[in-house]
Amino acid sequence: MHVVIMGCGRVGSTLAQNLESRGHSVAVIDQDADAFRRLSPDFAGVTVTGAGFDGDVLRQAGIERADAFAAVSSGDNSNIISARLARETFGVARVAARIYDQRRAQVYERLGIPTVATVRWTADRMLRHLIPEGNVEIFRDPTSTVSIIEVPTHKEWIGRPLRTLEEVTGARTAYLTRFGIGTLPTASTVVQEGDQLFMLVTDDIAAAVTAVAVAPPEGGH
């Protein structure tokens, strides 16, 4: 894939290097040429100095052959204008924008532009650590049918097979975080102390799944 990134701050530079390490070609746009210093010395992609909502600048970055576009500058207006330009003018199939204002993020989502609302994401992450009860949505598919939620578990599930919890709740585990590292579960995975479980649910079963998980397992004490 060829990916164009607008914004070479900490997010943009990290994203660029991660994409390049996976074998993709990358072009990074920033109005400040000094920002490209955040890229590693061995970065082999293209850097373009200019505004990401300028058509000529986007063309220099290869927008006409781009498979994806990410707008991650520090300005909401710049991000959304460039994202719409990439999608609506240049026909880029995969476009995403970072938005600080949650209210704007909701509006742009309705326009069909996936957004990462930085403040909301950070607040939700903090909420999961401060108030483990209840569930916080991590992901929702474009049809708004399936979501991934963090499911808190009763201490008596520790030491029991994860598949048992899945059978009882009727939900699948998308992934779990153990010692701060995301892990895909296997048929032999056992719930350990400190595990954070993220399960795939539909709205009609989300509350029931959580209710089962926060209760002791049948036969427990």
Short mmCIF file of N, CA and C in Angstrom, two decimals, residues 17-90:
data_model
loop_
_atom_site.label_atom_id
_atom_site.label_comp_id
_atom_site.label_asym_id
_atom_site.label_seq_id
_atom_site.Cartn_x
_atom_site.Cartn_y
_atom_site.Cartn_z
N GLN A 17 6.63 5.36 10.58
CA GLN A 17 7.68 4.36 10.75
C GLN A 17 7.10 2.96 10.94
N ASN A 18 5.96 2.86 11.62
CA ASN A 18 5.32 1.55 11.77
C ASN A 18 4.85 1.01 10.43
N LEU A 19 4.28 1.89 9.61
CA LEU A 19 3.81 1.45 8.29
C LEU A 19 4.98 1.03 7.41
N GLU A 20 6.04 1.82 7.44
CA GLU A 20 7.20 1.49 6.62
C GLU A 20 7.83 0.17 7.06
N SER A 21 7.86 -0.08 8.35
CA SER A 21 8.44 -1.33 8.85
C SER A 21 7.63 -2.54 8.41
N ARG A 22 6.38 -2.31 8.02
CA ARG A 22 5.53 -3.39 7.55
C ARG A 22 5.57 -3.53 6.02
N GLY A 23 6.43 -2.76 5.40
CA GLY A 23 6.63 -2.89 3.96
C GLY A 23 5.82 -1.97 3.10
N HIS A 24 5.11 -1.01 3.69
CA HIS A 24 4.31 -0.08 2.90
C HIS A 24 5.13 1.15 2.52
N SER A 25 4.78 1.78 1.41
CA SER A 25 5.43 3.04 1.06
C SER A 25 4.66 4.17 1.73
N VAL A 26 5.40 5.18 2.20
CA VAL A 26 4.79 6.23 3.01
C VAL A 26 5.26 7.60 2.55
N ALA A 27 4.34 8.55 2.54
CA ALA A 27 4.68 9.96 2.32
C ALA A 27 4.11 10.76 3.48
N VAL A 28 4.94 11.66 4.02
CA VAL A 28 4.52 12.45 5.17
C VAL A 28 4.50 13.94 4.80
N ILE A 29 3.42 14.61 5.15
CA ILE A 29 3.26 16.04 4.87
C ILE A 29 3.27 16.81 6.19
N ASP A 30 3.98 17.92 6.21
CA ASP A 30 3.92 18.81 7.37
C ASP A 30 4.30 20.21 6.91
N GLN A 31 3.68 21.22 7.52
CA GLN A 31 4.00 22.60 7.14
C GLN A 31 5.35 23.05 7.69
N ASP A 32 5.83 22.35 8.72
CA ASP A 32 7.11 22.69 9.34
C ASP A 32 8.16 21.64 8.94
N ALA A 33 9.12 22.06 8.14
CA ALA A 33 10.14 21.12 7.68
C ALA A 33 10.93 20.51 8.83
N ASP A 34 11.06 21.24 9.94
CA ASP A 34 11.80 20.71 11.09
C ASP A 34 11.09 19.50 11.71
N ALA A 35 9.80 19.38 11.46
CA ALA A 35 9.05 18.28 12.05
C ALA A 35 9.54 16.92 11.56
N PHE A 36 10.12 16.91 10.36
CA PHE A 36 10.58 15.63 9.81
C PHE A 36 11.76 15.05 10.57
N ARG A 37 12.33 15.85 11.48
CA ARG A 37 13.42 15.33 12.30
C ARG A 37 12.95 14.23 13.23
N ARG A 38 11.64 14.16 13.45
CA ARG A 38 11.09 13.11 14.30
C ARG A 38 11.17 11.74 13.64
N LEU A 39 11.31 11.73 12.33
CA LEU A 39 11.44 10.46 11.61
C LEU A 39 12.84 9.89 11.83
N SER A 40 12.94 8.59 11.83
CA SER A 40 14.25 7.97 12.04
C SER A 40 15.16 8.25 10.85
N PRO A 41 16.48 8.26 11.06
CA PRO A 41 17.43 8.56 9.97
C PRO A 41 17.31 7.62 8.78
N ASP A 42 16.82 6.41 9.02
CA ASP A 42 16.72 5.45 7.92
C ASP A 42 15.33 5.44 7.27
N PHE A 43 14.50 6.43 7.59
CA PHE A 43 13.20 6.53 6.95
C PHE A 43 13.37 6.72 5.45
N ALA A 44 12.77 5.84 4.66
CA ALA A 44 12.97 5.86 3.22
C ALA A 44 11.80 6.46 2.45
N GLY A 45 10.80 6.93 3.18
CA GLY A 45 9.63 7.48 2.51
C GLY A 45 9.84 8.89 2.02
N VAL A 46 8.76 9.48 1.53
CA VAL A 46 8.78 10.83 0.97
C VAL A 46 8.33 11.83 2.04
N THR A 47 8.99 12.97 2.10
CA THR A 47 8.54 14.05 2.98
C THR A 47 8.22 15.27 2.11
N VAL A 48 7.08 15.89 2.38
CA VAL A 48 6.64 17.04 1.60
C VAL A 48 6.30 18.17 2.56
N THR A 49 6.90 19.31 2.36
CA THR A 49 6.62 20.47 3.20
C THR A 49 5.47 21.26 2.59
N GLY A 50 4.41 21.47 3.36
CA GLY A 50 3.26 22.20 2.86
C GLY A 50 2.01 21.84 3.63
N ALA A 51 0.89 22.41 3.22
CA ALA A 51 -0.40 22.18 3.88
C ALA A 51 -1.07 20.94 3.29
N GLY A 52 -1.56 20.08 4.16
CA GLY A 52 -2.18 18.84 3.70
C GLY A 52 -3.50 19.01 3.01
N PHE A 53 -4.06 20.22 3.04
CA PHE A 53 -5.31 20.47 2.32
C PHE A 53 -5.06 21.20 1.01
N ASP A 54 -3.78 21.28 0.59
CA ASP A 54 -3.40 21.86 -0.69
C ASP A 54 -3.29 20.73 -1.71
N GLY A 55 -4.08 20.82 -2.78
CA GLY A 55 -4.09 19.75 -3.77
C GLY A 55 -2.74 19.45 -4.37
N ASP A 56 -1.95 20.49 -4.65
CA ASP A 56 -0.63 20.29 -5.24
C ASP A 56 0.30 19.57 -4.27
N VAL A 57 0.20 19.93 -3.01
CA VAL A 57 1.03 19.26 -1.98
C VAL A 57 0.63 17.79 -1.88
N LEU A 58 -0.65 17.52 -1.90
CA LEU A 58 -1.11 16.14 -1.83
C LEU A 58 -0.63 15.34 -3.05
N ARG A 59 -0.64 15.96 -4.21
CA ARG A 59 -0.16 15.26 -5.41
C ARG A 59 1.33 14.93 -5.29
N GLN A 60 2.11 15.86 -4.73
CA GLN A 60 3.54 15.60 -4.53
C GLN A 60 3.75 14.39 -3.62
N ALA A 61 2.81 14.22 -2.69
CA ALA A 61 2.91 13.10 -1.76
C ALA A 61 2.37 11.79 -2.35
N GLY A 62 1.87 11.86 -3.56
CA GLY A 62 1.38 10.64 -4.22
C GLY A 62 -0.05 10.29 -3.89
N ILE A 63 -0.87 11.30 -3.61
CA ILE A 63 -2.25 11.04 -3.22
C ILE A 63 -3.04 10.34 -4.33
N GLU A 64 -2.67 10.58 -5.57
CA GLU A 64 -3.42 9.99 -6.69
C GLU A 64 -3.24 8.49 -6.80
N ARG A 65 -2.20 7.95 -6.16
CA ARG A 65 -2.02 6.49 -6.15
C ARG A 65 -2.13 5.93 -4.73
N ALA A 66 -2.56 6.76 -3.80
CA ALA A 66 -2.61 6.35 -2.40
C ALA A 66 -3.75 5.37 -2.14
N ASP A 67 -3.47 4.41 -1.28
CA ASP A 67 -4.49 3.46 -0.83
C ASP A 67 -5.13 3.93 0.47
N ALA A 68 -4.41 4.80 1.19
CA ALA A 68 -4.93 5.27 2.48
C ALA A 68 -4.37 6.65 2.80
N PHE A 69 -5.13 7.40 3.61
CA PHE A 69 -4.73 8.74 4.01
C PHE A 69 -5.06 8.94 5.48
N ALA A 70 -4.09 9.45 6.24
CA ALA A 70 -4.31 9.72 7.66
C ALA A 70 -4.02 11.18 7.94
N ALA A 71 -4.99 11.88 8.54
CA ALA A 71 -4.81 13.28 8.92
C ALA A 71 -4.62 13.34 10.43
N VAL A 72 -3.39 13.57 10.86
CA VAL A 72 -3.08 13.53 12.29
C VAL A 72 -2.32 14.77 12.73
N SER A 73 -2.62 15.90 12.12
CA SER A 73 -1.99 17.14 12.56
C SER A 73 -2.65 17.60 13.85
N SER A 74 -2.20 18.73 14.39
CA SER A 74 -2.76 19.22 15.66
C SER A 74 -4.00 20.08 15.47
N GLY A 75 -4.44 20.26 14.23
CA GLY A 75 -5.61 21.11 13.98
C GLY A 75 -6.81 20.33 13.46
N ASP A 76 -7.93 20.42 14.17
CA ASP A 76 -9.15 19.72 13.75
C ASP A 76 -9.60 20.13 12.35
N ASN A 77 -9.61 21.44 12.10
CA ASN A 77 -10.09 21.92 10.80
C ASN A 77 -9.22 21.41 9.67
N SER A 78 -7.91 21.50 9.84
CA SER A 78 -6.98 21.02 8.81
C SER A 78 -7.17 19.53 8.58
N ASN A 79 -7.35 18.79 9.65
CA ASN A 79 -7.49 17.34 9.53
C ASN A 79 -8.74 16.97 8.75
N ILE A 80 -9.84 17.58 9.09
CA ILE A 80 -11.08 17.17 8.43
C ILE A 80 -11.16 17.67 7.00
N ILE A 81 -10.63 18.87 6.72
CA ILE A 81 -10.63 19.37 5.35
C ILE A 81 -9.76 18.48 4.46
N SER A 82 -8.58 18.14 4.94
CA SER A 82 -7.69 17.31 4.14
C SER A 82 -8.26 15.90 3.98
N ALA A 83 -8.92 15.40 5.02
CA ALA A 83 -9.51 14.06 4.93
C ALA A 83 -10.63 14.02 3.89
N ARG A 84 -11.46 15.04 3.89
CA ARG A 84 -12.54 15.10 2.91
C ARG A 84 -11.99 15.28 1.50
N LEU A 85 -10.94 16.07 1.37
CA LEU A 85 -10.31 16.26 0.07
C LEU A 85 -9.75 14.95 -0.46
N ALA A 86 -9.08 14.21 0.42
CA ALA A 86 -8.49 12.93 0.01
C ALA A 86 -9.57 11.95 -0.45
N ARG A 87 -10.66 11.93 0.28
CA ARG A 87 -11.70 10.96 -0.04
C ARG A 87 -12.57 11.40 -1.20
N GLU A 88 -13.03 12.66 -1.17
CA GLU A 88 -14.02 13.11 -2.14
C GLU A 88 -13.42 13.59 -3.45
N THR A 89 -12.23 14.17 -3.42
CA THR A 89 -11.60 14.67 -4.65
C THR A 89 -10.68 13.64 -5.28
N PHE A 90 -9.90 12.97 -4.44
CA PHE A 90 -8.91 12.04 -4.98
C PHE A 90 -9.34 10.57 -4.88
#
